[in-house]
Amino acid sequence: MTCRRRPRSEDAPSGSPSQQRANAHASQVLAVEDSAQAAWESEESDCSGVEGGSGPESDGSGLRVGQEPEELGCLEVHARREPASSRVCEAQEEEEEEEEGSCCSDEGEDGSDVYFYYTIGERWIDYLERTEEGSLIRHVRPKMKRKSENGLDSRALSPGKKLCKGSEYSRTLGPCLPSPTTTFGDLRNAKPGQARRRRIPSLAPPPELRDWLRTFQRWSGPEKLLALDELIDCCEPSQIKYMMQVIEPQFQRDFISLLPKELALYVLSFLEPRDLLRAAQTCRYWRVLAEDNLLWREKCREEGIEEPLNLRKRRLLSPGFMYSPWKFAFMRQHKIDMNWRSGDLKAPKVLKGHDDHVITCLQFCGNRIVSGSDDNTLKVWSAVTGECVQTLVGHTGGVWSSQMRDNIVISGSTDRTLKVWNADTGECVHTLYGHTSTVRCMHLHGSRVVSGSRDATLRLWDIQTGQCLHVLMGHVAAVRCVQYDGHKVVSGAYDYTVKVWDPESESCIHTLQGHTNRVYSLQFDGTHIVSGSLDTSIRVWDVESGNCLHTLMGHQSLTSGMELRDNILVSGNADSTVKIWDIKTGQCLQTLQGPSKHQSAVTCLQFSSKFVVTSSDDGTVKLWDLKTGEFVRNLVALESGGSGGVVWRIRASNTKLVCAVGSRNGTEETKLLVLDFDVDLK
């Protein structure tokens, strides 16, 4: 049997030379078939088949002749000419065939006409080889898939094409097969454990329902879509909601589980940590992905969280399930942040030891606290137990400046000396002589410290040998603040200037002029210098050129304290306000004020990636949100605040806050308060 499509007379030959030759051979086939002029057999109206074989309608090789191309499309299976009664079966699905597109299209991939020939009882490829020897065919679809060698391939049936009862194929394939088109009902019933849903199971279906469904099935694809559009427009919102409840779950897919692990982790990396934790509750596989150690390592790096100390230990604790140490570190830090923000404030440890004297300087590193006082002593405290472990005695004047690294403490005094101490033993390792007035400021870098004095000079010392390496002279008034990065020294003085020094050559590289009053505070990050003055301004300088990049205006009084990280500067002022700046743009990002602002001068401040902690003469320590500038809460509020109680200094770590408090009129006892925000995750 054959199925062919005759080219239109107006179609011009096209394609490659090989295709033109194939078309020429196909024309020969048409001539042979047209010359036969065989008559069709009559058939029963129930589409009963006719036995194949040679006769007037056959050329002996199984090739059907005298067939018009408009009556039979180019089918993927071998098909025979049917009478009008049989063609009715095909007419109902003609449009559906056109939409779905059989793999045997009217035209080839290159636009040329294509012909397919099949016979009953033999493989189509064998038939092609046999007919090719007789020069009956030379042009076949080049990428057609070969049918199964174990009989007829069910894929040979075009989608939606049904075999008529009694036809040649019904005897070959058996009973009439249903349409292979998958319906939505098939999708619903294919899912295990899901019975067909009925909104109103007790309601009998309307008698016209089946006729309506049969009519719907007879329509073409576009007609069905049109009917659905009209049906949706006629529905009430509750009915549309029901349709969505039925349809949506069938198209939901766990795309994460379908992806390779690397791609799945890449997708999850875009989630915020909070959403990542929620995703871990979806299923076990998502839980495994959400515990990925590298994924949480990136989250920790984004938050500035350092490598957890128990990285290896926790891997061995749970062999059945791989918990991420980086996730543990992230969760721990999150709980610590929540303790700072809203956790219950535990009773602080109270460290007493300087009697009623003023605590002039404060250092905090690890679990060691060092406080200096105008009582000529320094005290070393344990932040864990609150005990005073050492009292450093030796200065003959008040201690006004200090630095600490590991167990080494350096102090500067009104007795014009610096001393180097061993904090573990309390021993004075070196006494550094050279200044002729009070040592008011210092900065430690590595094994070298730079000190500034009221004698208007700076000195660079080696704390291991106790030798003075260099003397920097040039200021004409007391040096009030100093910064040292190991290469350059930056100093601010009461002569209104900021100087940049090369300590090795003892030369002044730049004198930064612009302030109109004393310089009280400095910050230096190796590229930018930030200076705060009594003239109410803050200036940002370029260390290489000495140019003033920005003048930050907004404070109303002395800028007593500043801290710089990256391009973010936080400044505290005697006008009771705190401001957050971007030193690259010179813009004021936030002003920490409002109903809960300090009521007196800001004495000290410190900030992290999330919070700003400030202290004031009003006896309070306040916590602010760095990004929004909103007041979070009071961490310390002295009962004597407003009547003499003062918080002089604060120092904070990730989990602890140390406050030096007292008063100038005896209303508050001098002491250290240690607040703990740590968590115990097991």
mmCIF file of C-alpha atoms in Angstrom, residues 107-393:
data_model
loop_
_atom_site.group_PDB
_atom_site.id
_atom_site.type_symbol
_atom_site.label_atom_id
_atom_site.label_comp_id
_atom_site.label_asym_id
_atom_site.label_seq_id
_atom_site.Cartn_x
_atom_site.Cartn_y
_atom_site.Cartn_z
ATOM 1 C CA GLU A 107 7.151 19.219 2.794
ATOM 2 C CA GLY A 108 10.645 18.089 3.574
ATOM 3 C CA GLU A 109 13.008 19.836 5.942
ATOM 4 C CA ASP A 110 14.409 21.818 3.043
ATOM 5 C CA GLY A 111 10.966 22.784 1.737
ATOM 6 C CA SER A 112 10.779 20.123 -1.025
ATOM 7 C CA ASP A 113 7.925 17.640 -1.360
ATOM 8 C CA VAL A 114 8.455 14.312 0.388
ATOM 9 C CA TYR A 115 6.924 10.926 -0.398
ATOM 10 C CA PHE A 116 6.609 7.894 1.881
ATOM 11 C CA TYR A 117 5.748 4.392 0.750
ATOM 12 C CA TYR A 118 4.749 1.476 2.975
ATOM 13 C CA THR A 119 3.570 -2.053 2.495
ATOM 14 C CA ILE A 120 1.773 -4.487 4.737
ATOM 15 C CA GLY A 121 3.697 -7.354 6.235
ATOM 16 C CA GLU A 122 7.238 -6.022 5.755
ATOM 17 C CA ARG A 123 9.426 -3.379 7.256
ATOM 18 C CA TRP A 124 9.302 -0.048 5.476
ATOM 19 C CA ILE A 125 13.095 0.067 5.173
ATOM 20 C CA ASP A 126 13.066 -3.330 3.411
ATOM 21 C CA TYR A 127 10.408 -2.078 1.075
ATOM 22 C CA LEU A 128 12.406 1.000 0.275
ATOM 23 C CA GLU A 129 15.440 -1.117 -0.529
ATOM 24 C CA ARG A 130 13.371 -3.376 -2.766
ATOM 25 C CA THR A 131 11.612 -0.576 -4.610
ATOM 26 C CA GLU A 132 14.821 1.352 -4.925
ATOM 27 C CA GLU A 133 16.218 -1.495 -6.997
ATOM 28 C CA GLY A 134 13.284 -1.062 -9.355
ATOM 29 C CA SER A 135 13.880 2.684 -9.590
ATOM 30 C CA LEU A 136 10.465 3.368 -8.093
ATOM 31 C CA ILE A 137 11.747 5.604 -5.285
ATOM 32 C CA ARG A 138 14.810 7.677 -4.693
ATOM 33 C CA HIS A 139 13.688 10.385 -2.265
ATOM 34 C CA VAL A 140 12.844 9.600 1.359
ATOM 35 C CA ARG A 141 12.827 11.790 4.468
ATOM 36 C CA PRO A 142 16.474 11.830 5.572
ATOM 37 C CA LYS A 143 15.955 11.866 9.359
ATOM 38 C CA MET A 144 13.039 9.476 9.708
ATOM 39 C CA LYS A 145 13.403 7.135 12.686
ATOM 40 C CA ARG A 146 13.552 3.454 11.945
ATOM 41 C CA LYS A 147 10.593 1.434 13.182
ATOM 42 C CA SER A 148 10.949 -1.390 15.604
ATOM 43 C CA GLU A 149 12.119 -4.617 14.090
ATOM 44 C CA ASN A 150 9.802 -6.594 16.347
ATOM 45 C CA GLY A 151 6.611 -5.821 14.480
ATOM 46 C CA LEU A 152 4.845 -2.529 13.970
ATOM 47 C CA ASP A 153 5.910 0.454 16.047
ATOM 48 C CA SER A 154 3.121 2.127 17.962
ATOM 49 C CA ARG A 155 4.868 5.457 17.325
ATOM 50 C CA ALA A 156 3.993 4.966 13.659
ATOM 51 C CA LEU A 157 0.447 6.042 14.423
ATOM 52 C CA SER A 158 -0.073 9.744 14.117
ATOM 53 C CA PRO A 159 -1.278 11.348 17.346
ATOM 54 C CA GLY A 160 -5.030 11.225 17.507
ATOM 55 C CA LYS A 161 -5.433 8.819 14.547
ATOM 56 C CA LYS A 162 -7.745 5.913 15.327
ATOM 57 C CA LEU A 163 -7.893 2.688 13.396
ATOM 58 C CA CYS A 164 -11.306 1.803 12.064
ATOM 59 C CA LYS A 165 -12.881 -1.478 12.965
ATOM 60 C CA GLY A 166 -12.141 -4.166 10.455
ATOM 61 C CA SER A 167 -9.456 -2.232 8.663
ATOM 62 C CA GLU A 168 -6.215 -3.737 7.490
ATOM 63 C CA TYR A 169 -4.480 -2.480 10.661
ATOM 64 C CA SER A 170 -7.087 -3.682 13.048
ATOM 65 C CA ARG A 171 -6.249 -7.176 11.907
ATOM 66 C CA THR A 172 -2.536 -6.503 12.268
ATOM 67 C CA LEU A 173 -2.514 -4.632 15.604
ATOM 68 C CA GLY A 174 -5.535 -6.199 17.232
ATOM 69 C CA PRO A 175 -8.414 -4.285 18.862
ATOM 70 C CA CYS A 176 -8.952 -0.620 18.075
ATOM 71 C CA LEU A 177 -6.461 1.452 20.108
ATOM 72 C CA PRO A 178 -7.478 4.633 21.970
ATOM 73 C CA SER A 179 -5.953 7.958 21.118
ATOM 74 C CA PRO A 180 -2.450 8.320 22.566
ATOM 75 C CA THR A 181 -3.150 11.982 23.387
ATOM 76 C CA THR A 182 -2.589 12.567 27.114
ATOM 77 C CA THR A 183 -5.422 14.345 28.840
ATOM 78 C CA PHE A 184 -5.366 16.235 32.106
ATOM 79 C CA GLY A 185 -7.334 13.421 33.667
ATOM 80 C CA ASP A 186 -4.541 11.030 32.732
ATOM 81 C CA LEU A 187 -2.053 13.269 34.518
ATOM 82 C CA ARG A 188 -4.166 13.366 37.653
ATOM 83 C CA ASN A 189 -4.833 9.636 37.724
ATOM 84 C CA ALA A 190 -1.193 8.794 36.995
ATOM 85 C CA LYS A 191 -0.041 10.230 40.325
ATOM 86 C CA PRO A 192 -0.038 7.525 43.003
ATOM 87 C CA GLY A 193 -2.287 8.074 45.966
ATOM 88 C CA GLN A 194 -4.409 10.701 44.235
ATOM 89 C CA ALA A 195 -7.960 9.713 43.543
ATOM 90 C CA ARG A 196 -10.013 11.733 41.136
ATOM 91 C CA ARG A 197 -11.239 14.750 42.987
ATOM 92 C CA ARG A 198 -14.945 15.537 43.250
ATOM 93 C CA ARG A 199 -16.075 18.817 44.740
ATOM 94 C CA ILE A 200 -19.660 17.596 45.302
ATOM 95 C CA PRO A 201 -19.518 13.767 45.324
ATOM 96 C CA SER A 202 -23.196 13.371 46.297
ATOM 97 C CA LEU A 203 -24.464 15.337 43.283
ATOM 98 C CA ALA A 204 -25.521 13.280 40.265
ATOM 99 C CA PRO A 205 -24.084 14.530 36.951
ATOM 100 C CA PRO A 206 -26.546 16.302 34.645
ATOM 101 C CA PRO A 207 -27.996 14.061 31.920
ATOM 102 C CA GLU A 208 -26.664 16.353 29.199
ATOM 103 C CA LEU A 209 -23.099 16.170 30.555
ATOM 104 C CA ARG A 210 -21.942 13.187 28.480
ATOM 105 C CA ASP A 211 -23.399 14.586 25.258
ATOM 106 C CA TRP A 212 -21.693 17.886 26.021
ATOM 107 C CA LEU A 213 -18.371 16.139 26.587
ATOM 108 C CA ARG A 214 -18.702 14.151 23.353
ATOM 109 C CA THR A 215 -19.354 17.349 21.477
ATOM 110 C CA PHE A 216 -16.325 18.927 23.092
ATOM 111 C CA GLN A 217 -14.128 15.982 22.115
ATOM 112 C CA ARG A 218 -15.179 16.262 18.471
ATOM 113 C CA TRP A 219 -14.022 19.838 18.215
ATOM 114 C CA SER A 220 -10.612 20.816 16.953
ATOM 115 C CA GLY A 221 -7.907 22.233 19.162
ATOM 116 C CA PRO A 222 -8.658 25.916 18.436
ATOM 117 C CA GLU A 223 -12.365 25.292 18.874
ATOM 118 C CA LYS A 224 -11.713 23.707 22.273
ATOM 119 C CA LEU A 225 -9.634 26.708 23.363
ATOM 120 C CA LEU A 226 -12.366 29.081 22.224
ATOM 121 C CA ALA A 227 -14.960 27.081 24.156
ATOM 122 C CA LEU A 228 -12.773 27.148 27.280
ATOM 123 C CA ASP A 229 -12.386 30.928 27.025
ATOM 124 C CA GLU A 230 -16.142 31.342 26.843
ATOM 125 C CA LEU A 231 -16.642 28.889 29.686
ATOM 126 C CA ILE A 232 -14.187 30.731 31.946
ATOM 127 C CA ASP A 233 -15.971 34.018 31.272
ATOM 128 C CA CYS A 234 -19.216 32.422 32.416
ATOM 129 C CA CYS A 235 -17.761 31.063 35.684
ATOM 130 C CA GLU A 236 -18.038 32.663 39.097
ATOM 131 C CA PRO A 237 -14.855 33.510 41.066
ATOM 132 C CA SER A 238 -15.395 30.548 43.407
ATOM 133 C CA GLN A 239 -15.527 28.203 40.422
ATOM 134 C CA ILE A 240 -12.323 29.689 38.977
ATOM 135 C CA LYS A 241 -10.684 29.207 42.380
ATOM 136 C CA TYR A 242 -11.730 25.570 42.324
ATOM 137 C CA MET A 243 -10.220 25.145 38.864
ATOM 138 C CA MET A 244 -6.948 26.606 40.090
ATOM 139 C CA GLN A 245 -6.906 24.278 43.102
ATOM 140 C CA VAL A 246 -7.295 21.312 40.781
ATOM 141 C CA ILE A 247 -4.933 22.405 38.003
ATOM 142 C CA GLU A 248 -1.998 24.075 39.764
ATOM 143 C CA PRO A 249 -0.789 21.066 41.817
ATOM 144 C CA GLN A 250 -0.517 18.976 38.657
ATOM 145 C CA PHE A 251 2.080 21.326 37.175
ATOM 146 C CA GLN A 252 4.153 21.894 40.296
ATOM 147 C CA ARG A 253 7.623 20.434 40.031
ATOM 148 C CA ASP A 254 10.461 20.083 42.529
ATOM 149 C CA PHE A 255 12.935 21.670 40.140
ATOM 150 C CA ILE A 256 15.696 21.728 42.761
ATOM 151 C CA SER A 257 15.689 17.930 43.038
ATOM 152 C CA LEU A 258 15.728 17.621 39.238
ATOM 153 C CA LEU A 259 18.850 19.748 38.862
ATOM 154 C CA PRO A 260 22.424 18.508 39.250
ATOM 155 C CA LYS A 261 23.693 19.187 42.745
ATOM 156 C CA GLU A 262 26.078 21.908 41.610
ATOM 157 C CA LEU A 263 23.310 23.840 39.850
ATOM 158 C CA ALA A 264 20.912 23.312 42.751
ATOM 159 C CA LEU A 265 23.470 24.761 45.176
ATOM 160 C CA TYR A 266 24.061 27.671 42.818
ATOM 161 C CA VAL A 267 20.340 28.451 42.832
ATOM 162 C CA LEU A 268 20.164 28.196 46.619
ATOM 163 C CA SER A 269 23.144 30.527 46.997
ATOM 164 C CA PHE A 270 20.894 33.429 45.937
ATOM 165 C CA LEU A 271 18.604 32.877 48.927
ATOM 166 C CA GLU A 272 18.934 34.914 52.073
ATOM 167 C CA PRO A 273 19.991 32.852 55.113
ATOM 168 C CA ARG A 274 16.486 33.096 56.576
ATOM 169 C CA ASP A 275 14.957 31.678 53.377
ATOM 170 C CA LEU A 276 17.669 29.020 53.205
ATOM 171 C CA LEU A 277 16.674 27.785 56.652
ATOM 172 C CA ARG A 278 13.041 27.631 55.570
ATOM 173 C CA ALA A 279 13.974 25.705 52.442
ATOM 174 C CA ALA A 280 15.728 23.125 54.620
ATOM 175 C CA GLN A 281 12.334 22.211 56.095
ATOM 176 C CA THR A 282 10.865 21.231 52.708
ATOM 177 C CA CYS A 283 12.180 17.688 52.423
ATOM 178 C CA ARG A 284 15.199 15.599 53.286
ATOM 179 C CA TYR A 285 17.009 16.254 50.014
ATOM 180 C CA TRP A 286 16.568 20.005 50.383
ATOM 181 C CA ARG A 287 17.819 19.628 53.947
ATOM 182 C CA VAL A 288 20.977 17.950 52.672
ATOM 183 C CA LEU A 289 21.520 20.743 50.134
ATOM 184 C CA ALA A 290 20.805 23.448 52.693
ATOM 185 C CA GLU A 291 23.487 21.981 54.989
ATOM 186 C CA ASP A 292 26.193 22.343 52.355
ATOM 187 C CA ASN A 293 29.318 23.620 54.076
ATOM 188 C CA LEU A 294 30.586 25.739 51.170
ATOM 189 C CA LEU A 295 27.189 27.361 50.798
ATOM 190 C CA TRP A 296 27.215 28.503 54.426
ATOM 191 C CA ARG A 297 30.852 29.503 54.213
ATOM 192 C CA GLU A 298 29.900 32.090 51.597
ATOM 193 C CA LYS A 299 27.056 33.308 53.795
ATOM 194 C CA CYS A 300 29.506 33.693 56.676
ATOM 195 C CA ARG A 301 31.970 35.604 54.532
ATOM 196 C CA GLU A 302 29.230 37.978 53.445
ATOM 197 C CA GLU A 303 28.553 38.687 57.124
ATOM 198 C CA GLY A 304 32.239 38.936 58.044
ATOM 199 C CA ILE A 305 32.128 35.819 60.211
ATOM 200 C CA GLU A 306 35.513 34.190 60.702
ATOM 201 C CA GLU A 307 36.230 30.481 60.393
ATOM 202 C CA PRO A 308 34.656 28.533 63.270
ATOM 203 C CA LEU A 309 37.086 27.032 65.740
ATOM 204 C CA ASN A 310 35.156 23.751 65.879
ATOM 205 C CA LEU A 311 35.289 23.186 62.106
ATOM 206 C CA ARG A 312 36.756 19.684 62.329
ATOM 207 C CA LYS A 313 35.252 18.697 65.634
ATOM 208 C CA ARG A 314 31.629 18.962 64.536
ATOM 209 C CA ARG A 315 32.229 16.911 61.404
ATOM 210 C CA LEU A 316 33.028 13.924 63.596
ATOM 211 C CA LEU A 317 30.104 14.374 65.957
ATOM 212 C CA SER A 318 27.313 13.345 63.580
ATOM 213 C CA PRO A 319 28.379 10.587 61.177
ATOM 214 C CA GLY A 320 24.768 9.893 60.205
ATOM 215 C CA PHE A 321 24.127 13.425 58.984
ATOM 216 C CA MET A 322 26.670 15.992 57.861
ATOM 217 C CA TYR A 323 25.963 19.169 59.778
ATOM 218 C CA SER A 324 27.722 22.255 58.442
ATOM 219 C CA PRO A 325 30.176 23.886 60.868
ATOM 220 C CA TRP A 326 29.845 27.106 58.879
ATOM 221 C CA LYS A 327 26.097 27.007 59.344
ATOM 222 C CA PHE A 328 26.666 26.483 63.049
ATOM 223 C CA ALA A 329 28.917 29.551 63.101
ATOM 224 C CA PHE A 330 26.323 31.587 61.206
ATOM 225 C CA MET A 331 23.504 30.537 63.529
ATOM 226 C CA ARG A 332 25.620 31.304 66.566
ATOM 227 C CA GLN A 333 26.397 34.786 65.280
ATOM 228 C CA HIS A 334 22.739 35.363 64.468
ATOM 229 C CA LYS A 335 21.743 34.484 68.020
ATOM 230 C CA ILE A 336 24.478 36.753 69.381
ATOM 231 C CA ASP A 337 23.156 39.618 67.238
ATOM 232 C CA MET A 338 19.658 38.966 68.523
ATOM 233 C CA ASN A 339 20.969 39.040 72.084
ATOM 234 C CA TRP A 340 22.480 42.457 71.427
ATOM 235 C CA ARG A 341 19.300 43.666 69.819
ATOM 236 C CA SER A 342 16.548 42.259 72.010
ATOM 237 C CA GLY A 343 17.866 39.605 74.397
ATOM 238 C CA ASP A 344 17.367 39.821 78.133
ATOM 239 C CA LEU A 345 20.086 41.950 79.701
ATOM 240 C CA LYS A 346 21.795 39.837 82.304
ATOM 241 C CA ALA A 347 23.158 41.469 85.407
ATOM 242 C CA PRO A 348 26.615 42.771 84.416
ATOM 243 C CA LYS A 349 29.812 41.782 86.170
ATOM 244 C CA VAL A 350 31.014 44.680 88.305
ATOM 245 C CA LEU A 351 34.789 45.215 88.492
ATOM 246 C CA LYS A 352 35.894 47.637 91.219
ATOM 247 C CA GLY A 353 39.471 48.675 91.834
ATOM 248 C CA HIS A 354 40.324 52.318 91.083
ATOM 249 C CA ASP A 355 38.460 53.746 94.068
ATOM 250 C CA ASP A 356 36.975 57.110 93.146
ATOM 251 C CA HIS A 357 39.522 58.021 90.496
ATOM 252 C CA VAL A 358 38.778 58.583 86.828
ATOM 253 C CA ILE A 359 39.386 55.736 84.385
ATOM 254 C CA THR A 360 41.267 57.538 81.629
ATOM 255 C CA CYS A 361 41.971 54.694 79.181
ATOM 256 C CA LEU A 362 40.554 51.248 78.514
ATOM 257 C CA GLN A 363 41.758 48.247 76.468
ATOM 258 C CA PHE A 364 39.940 44.971 75.832
ATOM 259 C CA CYS A 365 41.275 41.993 73.895
ATOM 260 C CA GLY A 366 40.203 38.355 74.172
ATOM 261 C CA ASN A 367 39.304 37.784 77.803
ATOM 262 C CA ARG A 368 41.724 40.414 79.137
ATOM 263 C CA ILE A 369 40.698 43.930 80.176
ATOM 264 C CA VAL A 370 43.226 46.652 81.045
ATOM 265 C CA SER A 371 42.110 49.901 82.649
ATOM 266 C CA GLY A 372 44.322 52.935 83.282
ATOM 267 C CA SER A 373 43.525 55.617 85.799
ATOM 268 C CA ASP A 374 44.721 58.937 87.137
ATOM 269 C CA ASP A 375 45.592 57.038 90.313
ATOM 270 C CA ASN A 376 48.955 56.218 88.591
ATOM 271 C CA THR A 377 48.075 52.535 88.107
ATOM 272 C CA LEU A 378 46.769 50.119 85.517
ATOM 273 C CA LYS A 379 44.747 47.054 86.376
ATOM 274 C CA VAL A 380 44.450 43.801 84.428
ATOM 275 C CA TRP A 381 41.079 42.038 84.717
ATOM 276 C CA SER A 382 39.624 38.719 83.620
ATOM 277 C CA ALA A 383 36.543 39.318 81.493
ATOM 278 C CA VAL A 384 35.328 35.804 82.372
ATOM 279 C CA THR A 385 35.588 35.833 86.160
ATOM 280 C CA GLY A 386 35.667 39.588 86.732
ATOM 281 C CA GLU A 387 38.731 39.258 88.967
ATOM 282 C CA CYS A 388 41.622 41.709 89.004
ATOM 283 C CA VAL A 389 44.573 39.475 88.092
ATOM 284 C CA GLN A 390 47.319 42.146 88.082
ATOM 285 C CA THR A 391 47.870 45.708 89.239
ATOM 286 C CA LEU A 392 50.600 47.454 87.271
ATOM 287 C CA VAL A 393 52.366 49.855 89.601
#
